[in-house]
Amino acid sequence: MVVMVSGCGKKAMPKPPRYVEPPSVSNLNVDNVENEAIYLSWQLPKGDYNLKNYRVYLAQDALATLCLTCPPNFAPIGEGKSITQADGSRLYTFQMHIQPGFRYVYKVNAVGSGNHEGKDSNYAVYNYEVQSGLTE
């Protein structure tokens, strides 16, 4: 019995396609809270990046049962918008409705072509107290 096996001659494991990781978002901040709406803003380092969008993540916990030693459980909630400022720089923003009695922790990732996400931004934290409003 003769068994013949053929192949392409390549002896290495397949490699994933190369991509450039999107840059990290910086200066994520809670800009304003009014009428139960929260406004976030952030920036990117200067440069020409082929970015598709900005993915906003939220970890929301009730203040009454808040676990300060537990890691945030983030879920994607939307995409940011780009605004060109007077000096020509770009600012990115996001807005959402919030409710008293919860802690809101946000992070933002830049998303490049191929849906590859950059590293996490810093966290922006907002505790919406029932009686006193804003505390950080």
PDB file of C-alpha atoms in Angstrom:
ATOM      1  CA  MET A   1       0.000   0.000   0.000  1.00  0.00           C
ATOM      2  CA  VAL A   2       1.304   3.427  -0.936  1.00  0.00           C
ATOM      3  CA  VAL A   3       0.070   6.585   0.777  1.00  0.00           C
ATOM      4  CA  MET A   4       0.875   9.923  -0.760  1.00  0.00           C
ATOM      5  CA  VAL A   5       0.547  13.167   1.155  1.00  0.00           C
ATOM      6  CA  SER A   6       0.995  16.512  -0.469  1.00  0.00           C
ATOM      7  CA  GLY A   7       1.237  19.991   0.988  1.00  0.00           C
ATOM      8  CA  CYS A   8       2.144  23.518   0.087  1.00  0.00           C
ATOM      9  CA  GLY A   9       5.652  23.253   1.506  1.00  0.00           C
ATOM     10  CA  LYS A  10       5.193  25.841   4.256  1.00  0.00           C
ATOM     11  CA  LYS A  11       6.133  24.527   7.676  1.00  0.00           C
ATOM     12  CA  ALA A  12       5.010  27.368   9.963  1.00  0.00           C
ATOM     13  CA  MET A  13       1.754  28.083  11.740  1.00  0.00           C
ATOM     14  CA  PRO A  14      -0.534  30.570   9.977  1.00  0.00           C
ATOM     15  CA  LYS A  15      -0.081  34.189  11.065  1.00  0.00           C
ATOM     16  CA  PRO A  16      -2.905  36.646  11.651  1.00  0.00           C
ATOM     17  CA  PRO A  17      -2.994  39.690   9.383  1.00  0.00           C
ATOM     18  CA  ARG A  18      -0.966  42.658  10.599  1.00  0.00           C
ATOM     19  CA  TYR A  19      -2.724  45.738  11.937  1.00  0.00           C
ATOM     20  CA  VAL A  20      -1.803  48.897  13.762  1.00  0.00           C
ATOM     21  CA  GLU A  21      -3.381  49.118  17.199  1.00  0.00           C
ATOM     22  CA  PRO A  22      -5.452  52.289  17.566  1.00  0.00           C
ATOM     23  CA  PRO A  23      -4.070  54.838  20.052  1.00  0.00           C
ATOM     24  CA  SER A  24      -5.435  55.098  23.574  1.00  0.00           C
ATOM     25  CA  VAL A  25      -8.007  57.734  24.401  1.00  0.00           C
ATOM     26  CA  SER A  26      -6.783  60.259  26.972  1.00  0.00           C
ATOM     27  CA  ASN A  27      -8.313  62.771  29.368  1.00  0.00           C
ATOM     28  CA  LEU A  28     -11.689  61.039  29.703  1.00  0.00           C
ATOM     29  CA  ASN A  29     -13.767  63.330  31.919  1.00  0.00           C
ATOM     30  CA  VAL A  30     -17.281  63.879  33.173  1.00  0.00           C
ATOM     31  CA  ASP A  31     -17.778  67.389  31.773  1.00  0.00           C
ATOM     32  CA  ASN A  32     -21.206  68.194  33.068  1.00  0.00           C
ATOM     33  CA  VAL A  33     -24.309  66.709  34.669  1.00  0.00           C
ATOM     34  CA  GLU A  34     -27.633  68.478  34.325  1.00  0.00           C
ATOM     35  CA  ASN A  35     -31.278  67.402  34.158  1.00  0.00           C
ATOM     36  CA  GLU A  36     -30.227  63.768  34.747  1.00  0.00           C
ATOM     37  CA  ALA A  37     -27.980  63.779  31.666  1.00  0.00           C
ATOM     38  CA  ILE A  38     -24.223  63.159  31.886  1.00  0.00           C
ATOM     39  CA  TYR A  39     -21.744  64.546  29.358  1.00  0.00           C
ATOM     40  CA  LEU A  40     -18.354  62.904  28.767  1.00  0.00           C
ATOM     41  CA  SER A  41     -15.420  64.211  26.763  1.00  0.00           C
ATOM     42  CA  TRP A  42     -11.999  62.848  25.732  1.00  0.00           C
ATOM     43  CA  GLN A  43      -9.069  63.436  23.406  1.00  0.00           C
ATOM     44  CA  LEU A  44      -6.669  61.462  21.224  1.00  0.00           C
ATOM     45  CA  PRO A  45      -2.954  62.026  20.756  1.00  0.00           C
ATOM     46  CA  LYS A  46      -2.157  64.160  17.699  1.00  0.00           C
ATOM     47  CA  GLY A  47      -1.584  62.244  14.490  1.00  0.00           C
ATOM     48  CA  ASP A  48      -3.336  60.734  11.508  1.00  0.00           C
ATOM     49  CA  TYR A  49      -5.099  57.558  12.607  1.00  0.00           C
ATOM     50  CA  ASN A  50      -7.500  55.539  10.501  1.00  0.00           C
ATOM     51  CA  LEU A  51     -10.191  55.305  13.181  1.00  0.00           C
ATOM     52  CA  LYS A  52     -13.672  53.949  12.625  1.00  0.00           C
ATOM     53  CA  ASN A  53     -15.305  55.227  15.840  1.00  0.00           C
ATOM     54  CA  TYR A  54     -15.047  55.389  19.643  1.00  0.00           C
ATOM     55  CA  ARG A  55     -16.741  52.728  21.743  1.00  0.00           C
ATOM     56  CA  VAL A  56     -18.093  53.885  25.133  1.00  0.00           C
ATOM     57  CA  TYR A  57     -18.378  51.345  27.963  1.00  0.00           C
ATOM     58  CA  LEU A  58     -20.314  51.635  31.219  1.00  0.00           C
ATOM     59  CA  ALA A  59     -20.234  49.790  34.540  1.00  0.00           C
ATOM     60  CA  GLN A  60     -23.286  50.818  36.582  1.00  0.00           C
ATOM     61  CA  ASP A  61     -23.901  49.788  40.205  1.00  0.00           C
ATOM     62  CA  ALA A  62     -26.443  50.824  42.822  1.00  0.00           C
ATOM     63  CA  LEU A  63     -24.819  52.969  45.510  1.00  0.00           C
ATOM     64  CA  ALA A  64     -26.729  51.070  48.214  1.00  0.00           C
ATOM     65  CA  THR A  65     -25.023  47.763  47.316  1.00  0.00           C
ATOM     66  CA  LEU A  66     -21.739  49.081  45.890  1.00  0.00           C
ATOM     67  CA  CYS A  67     -18.715  46.759  46.158  1.00  0.00           C
ATOM     68  CA  LEU A  68     -15.588  48.942  46.178  1.00  0.00           C
ATOM     69  CA  THR A  69     -13.215  45.960  45.883  1.00  0.00           C
ATOM     70  CA  CYS A  70     -14.972  44.386  42.897  1.00  0.00           C
ATOM     71  CA  PRO A  71     -13.714  45.181  39.378  1.00  0.00           C
ATOM     72  CA  PRO A  72     -16.118  47.138  37.150  1.00  0.00           C
ATOM     73  CA  ASN A  73     -18.300  44.973  34.899  1.00  0.00           C
ATOM     74  CA  PHE A  74     -18.250  47.007  31.681  1.00  0.00           C
ATOM     75  CA  ALA A  75     -20.709  46.685  28.794  1.00  0.00           C
ATOM     76  CA  PRO A  76     -20.665  48.688  25.542  1.00  0.00           C
ATOM     77  CA  ILE A  77     -23.355  51.391  25.479  1.00  0.00           C
ATOM     78  CA  GLY A  78     -22.704  53.489  22.380  1.00  0.00           C
ATOM     79  CA  GLU A  79     -20.327  55.501  20.234  1.00  0.00           C
ATOM     80  CA  GLY A  80     -18.814  58.946  20.731  1.00  0.00           C
ATOM     81  CA  LYS A  81     -19.153  61.985  18.472  1.00  0.00           C
ATOM     82  CA  SER A  82     -16.364  64.172  17.125  1.00  0.00           C
ATOM     83  CA  ILE A  83     -16.391  67.988  17.464  1.00  0.00           C
ATOM     84  CA  THR A  84     -13.820  70.324  15.883  1.00  0.00           C
ATOM     85  CA  GLN A  85     -12.856  73.092  18.301  1.00  0.00           C
ATOM     86  CA  ALA A  86     -11.976  76.714  17.398  1.00  0.00           C
ATOM     87  CA  ASP A  87      -8.218  75.980  17.527  1.00  0.00           C
ATOM     88  CA  GLY A  88      -8.617  73.104  15.039  1.00  0.00           C
ATOM     89  CA  SER A  89      -8.176  70.332  17.606  1.00  0.00           C
ATOM     90  CA  ARG A  90     -10.798  67.622  17.935  1.00  0.00           C
ATOM     91  CA  LEU A  91     -12.826  66.850  21.030  1.00  0.00           C
ATOM     92  CA  TYR A  92     -14.951  63.723  21.347  1.00  0.00           C
ATOM     93  CA  THR A  93     -18.164  63.605  23.358  1.00  0.00           C
ATOM     94  CA  PHE A  94     -20.906  61.288  24.561  1.00  0.00           C
ATOM     95  CA  GLN A  95     -24.176  61.983  26.373  1.00  0.00           C
ATOM     96  CA  MET A  96     -26.611  59.699  28.198  1.00  0.00           C
ATOM     97  CA  HIS A  97     -29.488  59.781  30.699  1.00  0.00           C
ATOM     98  CA  ILE A  98     -28.649  58.782  34.301  1.00  0.00           C
ATOM     99  CA  GLN A  99     -30.643  58.097  37.468  1.00  0.00           C
ATOM    100  CA  PRO A 100     -29.953  59.053  41.098  1.00  0.00           C
ATOM    101  CA  GLY A 101     -28.729  56.300  43.409  1.00  0.00           C
ATOM    102  CA  PHE A 102     -26.138  54.784  41.050  1.00  0.00           C
ATOM    103  CA  ARG A 103     -22.401  54.839  40.500  1.00  0.00           C
ATOM    104  CA  TYR A 104     -21.402  55.247  36.852  1.00  0.00           C
ATOM    105  CA  VAL A 105     -17.924  54.203  35.673  1.00  0.00           C
ATOM    106  CA  TYR A 106     -17.047  54.920  32.044  1.00  0.00           C
ATOM    107  CA  LYS A 107     -14.164  53.987  29.752  1.00  0.00           C
ATOM    108  CA  VAL A 108     -13.671  54.657  26.028  1.00  0.00           C
ATOM    109  CA  ASN A 109     -11.709  52.736  23.394  1.00  0.00           C
ATOM    110  CA  ALA A 110     -10.725  53.949  19.947  1.00  0.00           C
ATOM    111  CA  VAL A 111     -11.796  51.489  17.230  1.00  0.00           C
ATOM    112  CA  GLY A 112      -9.732  51.137  14.059  1.00  0.00           C
ATOM    113  CA  SER A 113     -10.404  49.497  10.744  1.00  0.00           C
ATOM    114  CA  GLY A 114     -11.074  45.792  11.175  1.00  0.00           C
ATOM    115  CA  ASN A 115     -12.852  46.550  14.491  1.00  0.00           C
ATOM    116  CA  HIS A 116      -9.580  46.385  16.456  1.00  0.00           C
ATOM    117  CA  GLU A 117      -9.835  48.319  19.722  1.00  0.00           C
ATOM    118  CA  GLY A 118      -7.067  50.331  21.336  1.00  0.00           C
ATOM    119  CA  LYS A 119      -6.166  50.098  25.012  1.00  0.00           C
ATOM    120  CA  ASP A 120      -8.668  51.262  27.622  1.00  0.00           C
ATOM    121  CA  SER A 121      -8.831  54.932  28.501  1.00  0.00           C
ATOM    122  CA  ASN A 122      -8.683  56.150  32.063  1.00  0.00           C
ATOM    123  CA  TYR A 123     -11.926  55.681  33.995  1.00  0.00           C
ATOM    124  CA  ALA A 124     -14.385  58.534  34.555  1.00  0.00           C
ATOM    125  CA  VAL A 125     -16.427  57.924  37.716  1.00  0.00           C
ATOM    126  CA  TYR A 126     -19.613  59.678  38.802  1.00  0.00           C
ATOM    127  CA  ASN A 127     -21.609  58.875  41.963  1.00  0.00           C
ATOM    128  CA  TYR A 128     -25.122  60.242  41.595  1.00  0.00           C
ATOM    129  CA  GLU A 129     -26.346  60.596  45.162  1.00  0.00           C
ATOM    130  CA  VAL A 130     -30.087  60.739  45.732  1.00  0.00           C
ATOM    131  CA  GLN A 131     -29.985  63.840  47.960  1.00  0.00           C
ATOM    132  CA  SER A 132     -26.725  65.672  47.371  1.00  0.00           C
ATOM    133  CA  GLY A 133     -26.063  65.422  43.607  1.00  0.00           C
ATOM    134  CA  LEU A 134     -22.432  65.182  42.453  1.00  0.00           C
ATOM    135  CA  THR A 135     -19.704  63.500  44.494  1.00  0.00           C
ATOM    136  CA  GLU A 136     -16.563  62.006  43.065  1.00  0.00           C
TER     137      GLU A 136
END
